[in-house]
């Protein structure tokens, strides 16, 4: 079941207004003119409508009064000219509004993406944030997301201008009604308003019942049963790659049980039937309510006309105004709750946008050193992942000399990757500190500090973009440098076979994209790390997906690839690390040994020797 706030529960008006304020403030932040543009467009469209009405009134009354034909033509042309201009202007503004909606939609979504990119990593990786992201995804899919909000804002602005126009143009009828002394008119008016009010309320009730079912679990009522989404929808774990596992493990039944079978359950069918029924009833009530009011307004003005109280032309004018008055009030009564409901659907996004980063953000600029003299020290660092009882690293101390090639070995889960994450400030230590040239790394400007590191994470990701852009992590790059990095990382031969060279798109997200193997992807990731040219290179199991020959190429060329940079090289395969001057052995979150391969091996009771001997049974230690 969804963790979403229950949208069917009523919110006090104050809360709705607060939501509206937040939403408008956010969109204004993207473009302060959007509301003005919508308002002007609607004002002009409404003005055009009333000009047409007034023109009809003029023509009818002039004909009745026997005004000269040329005079009628002159005025008609004047009106028609103004209306023509307005119609063109409205059309142009309409197009502008459409374009603005599109661009706001894109920028609004970019806002959340950007927010997530700059959020504390610990926060974004937390279960709470996962739930929030899921809620946002669901809420965005509800209705037409932001476009629905724009649509209702547009309707409401139109209704408000229309109401103003109806009052302004039809104002004299109020005096006529008061002076007419015809009680049947008032009875008719009251009756029509009462019946219309009841049917409108009923329509809104049905709509609320419709929404109530829909909000229970909107995915159930999407046209495509979610089953298909598992295999075909883009991105995330619903990508086509899922198809392999579903086939191999015959997981159809499993997915069916959660998706298609649910969709076909009798009670689900019944719910869907109810949904259609409520939608139909709500639509019917709305039509009836509108027709009652329209009929009543014509009858009222008809009575006045028969009594000789209004001219023929004004019958049209007042009937139109009364009808508009009712219609637009009715429309506001429906649109405002719909807008509130839709805006409420964006509050999960607002929640994300309002999240504050909690990690300390230093302001110290990083000293740019041409000699690359950057020394790192871990001083008694302990760290537990948020929500975890166990220490991933405990009382960890280590100094890294400039230009040193440090290997980190240890069993899975011994804290190796955690050390890299702390070094890159994805998390801050709970105890102790990490120092750069003697200064706590928290004090530096984060983006400047991160420039010091090239990292290939175990779960690195490449982008579905051209190969060269992937390596340079930029759309403009030095092609020669990129190619050299790719060759250094052992991708040279494969590069020759890429149809467009470095311009070839990676992955099948694009029609002519190339699907690279896991090992090839790893080489590209290594090339990206080399290309960044940072003083520290951190490689977390960089050869795990490589074949022995490629692995050998990386090792033997490692010094050349990394040059005089400081390098940290993580591997659970001990034989891969022998070429490093210093090896740090991790065990259960602690640093248990350091030394060269020979020194560590000499310690008969050490962890390194134990691991080495265990692995010797499986690997040929050449
Ligand atoms: P290694 O790289 O040596 O295999 P890690 O540094 O990834 O080990 O993990 C150290 C410990 O921290 C493990 O017990 C692991 O389960 C735990 N751990 C790793 N990542 C997370 C996380 N995001 N949340 C909670 N615990 C984690």
PDB file of N, CA and C in Angstrom, residues 15 88 204 208 210 220 232 263 282 368 409 441 493 512 537 569 572 576 601 606:
ATOM      1  N   UNK A  15      -4.764  25.411   5.057  1.00  0.00           N
ATOM      2  CA  UNK A  15      -3.716  24.484   4.615  1.00  0.00           C
ATOM      3  C   UNK A  15      -3.605  24.491   3.089  1.00  0.00           C
ATOM      4  N   UNK A  88      -6.428  37.611 -32.570  1.00  0.00           N
ATOM      5  CA  UNK A  88      -5.053  37.280 -32.954  1.00  0.00           C
ATOM      6  C   UNK A  88      -4.112  37.325 -31.761  1.00  0.00           C
ATOM      7  N   UNK A 204     -19.843  17.104  -7.320  1.00  0.00           N
ATOM      8  CA  UNK A 204     -18.559  17.198  -6.614  1.00  0.00           C
ATOM      9  C   UNK A 204     -18.381  15.973  -5.712  1.00  0.00           C
ATOM     10  N   UNK A 208     -15.444  13.333  -5.779  1.00  0.00           N
ATOM     11  CA  UNK A 208     -14.629  13.019  -4.606  1.00  0.00           C
ATOM     12  C   UNK A 208     -14.564  11.501  -4.417  1.00  0.00           C
ATOM     13  N   UNK A 210     -14.866   9.285  -6.735  1.00  0.00           N
ATOM     14  CA  UNK A 210     -14.000   8.819  -7.826  1.00  0.00           C
ATOM     15  C   UNK A 210     -12.534   8.957  -7.406  1.00  0.00           C
ATOM     16  N   UNK A 220      -3.523   0.846 -10.124  1.00  0.00           N
ATOM     17  CA  UNK A 220      -4.486  -0.190 -10.494  1.00  0.00           C
ATOM     18  C   UNK A 220      -5.364   0.240 -11.648  1.00  0.00           C
ATOM     19  N   UNK A 232       8.662  -3.315 -19.731  1.00  0.00           N
ATOM     20  CA  UNK A 232       8.870  -2.375 -20.824  1.00  0.00           C
ATOM     21  C   UNK A 232       9.190  -0.950 -20.408  1.00  0.00           C
ATOM     22  N   UNK A 263      -5.044  -7.134 -10.820  1.00  0.00           N
ATOM     23  CA  UNK A 263      -5.813  -6.299 -11.737  1.00  0.00           C
ATOM     24  C   UNK A 263      -7.121  -6.988 -12.117  1.00  0.00           C
ATOM     25  N   UNK A 282     -20.911  12.087 -12.056  1.00  0.00           N
ATOM     26  CA  UNK A 282     -20.407  13.431 -11.802  1.00  0.00           C
ATOM     27  C   UNK A 282     -20.564  14.296 -13.058  1.00  0.00           C
ATOM     28  N   UNK A 368      45.622  25.504  -4.345  1.00  0.00           N
ATOM     29  CA  UNK A 368      46.016  24.793  -5.572  1.00  0.00           C
ATOM     30  C   UNK A 368      47.524  24.629  -5.574  1.00  0.00           C
ATOM     31  N   UNK A 409      43.189  -4.286   1.171  1.00  0.00           N
ATOM     32  CA  UNK A 409      42.631  -5.629   0.986  1.00  0.00           C
ATOM     33  C   UNK A 409      41.838  -6.018   2.234  1.00  0.00           C
ATOM     34  N   UNK A 441      38.852  17.912   6.554  1.00  0.00           N
ATOM     35  CA  UNK A 441      38.307  18.080   5.194  1.00  0.00           C
ATOM     36  C   UNK A 441      36.932  18.749   5.189  1.00  0.00           C
ATOM     37  N   UNK A 493      41.685  -1.141 -28.549  1.00  0.00           N
ATOM     38  CA  UNK A 493      41.280  -2.017 -29.652  1.00  0.00           C
ATOM     39  C   UNK A 493      39.770  -1.935 -29.868  1.00  0.00           C
ATOM     40  N   UNK A 512      21.164   4.004 -32.232  1.00  0.00           N
ATOM     41  CA  UNK A 512      22.430   3.461 -32.712  1.00  0.00           C
ATOM     42  C   UNK A 512      23.463   3.363 -31.587  1.00  0.00           C
ATOM     43  N   UNK A 537      43.819   9.052  -7.147  1.00  0.00           N
ATOM     44  CA  UNK A 537      43.025   8.111  -7.945  1.00  0.00           C
ATOM     45  C   UNK A 537      42.585   6.982  -7.010  1.00  0.00           C
ATOM     46  N   UNK A 569      43.996   1.561  -4.131  1.00  0.00           N
ATOM     47  CA  UNK A 569      43.578   0.471  -4.996  1.00  0.00           C
ATOM     48  C   UNK A 569      42.960  -0.613  -4.117  1.00  0.00           C
ATOM     49  N   UNK A 572      39.703  -7.437  -3.309  1.00  0.00           N
ATOM     50  CA  UNK A 572      39.675  -8.562  -2.367  1.00  0.00           C
ATOM     51  C   UNK A 572      40.614  -9.663  -2.876  1.00  0.00           C
ATOM     52  N   UNK A 576      46.347  -9.236  -6.830  1.00  0.00           N
ATOM     53  CA  UNK A 576      46.240  -8.025  -7.654  1.00  0.00           C
ATOM     54  C   UNK A 576      46.969  -6.850  -7.021  1.00  0.00           C
ATOM     55  N   UNK A 601      53.481 -10.931   4.412  1.00  0.00           N
ATOM     56  CA  UNK A 601      53.500 -12.386   4.262  1.00  0.00           C
ATOM     57  C   UNK A 601      54.398 -13.025   5.325  1.00  0.00           C
ATOM     58  N   UNK A 606      49.493 -13.211  10.873  1.00  0.00           N
ATOM     59  CA  UNK A 606      48.726 -12.034  10.418  1.00  0.00           C
ATOM     60  C   UNK A 606      47.539 -12.416   9.539  1.00  0.00           C
TER      61      UNK A 606
END
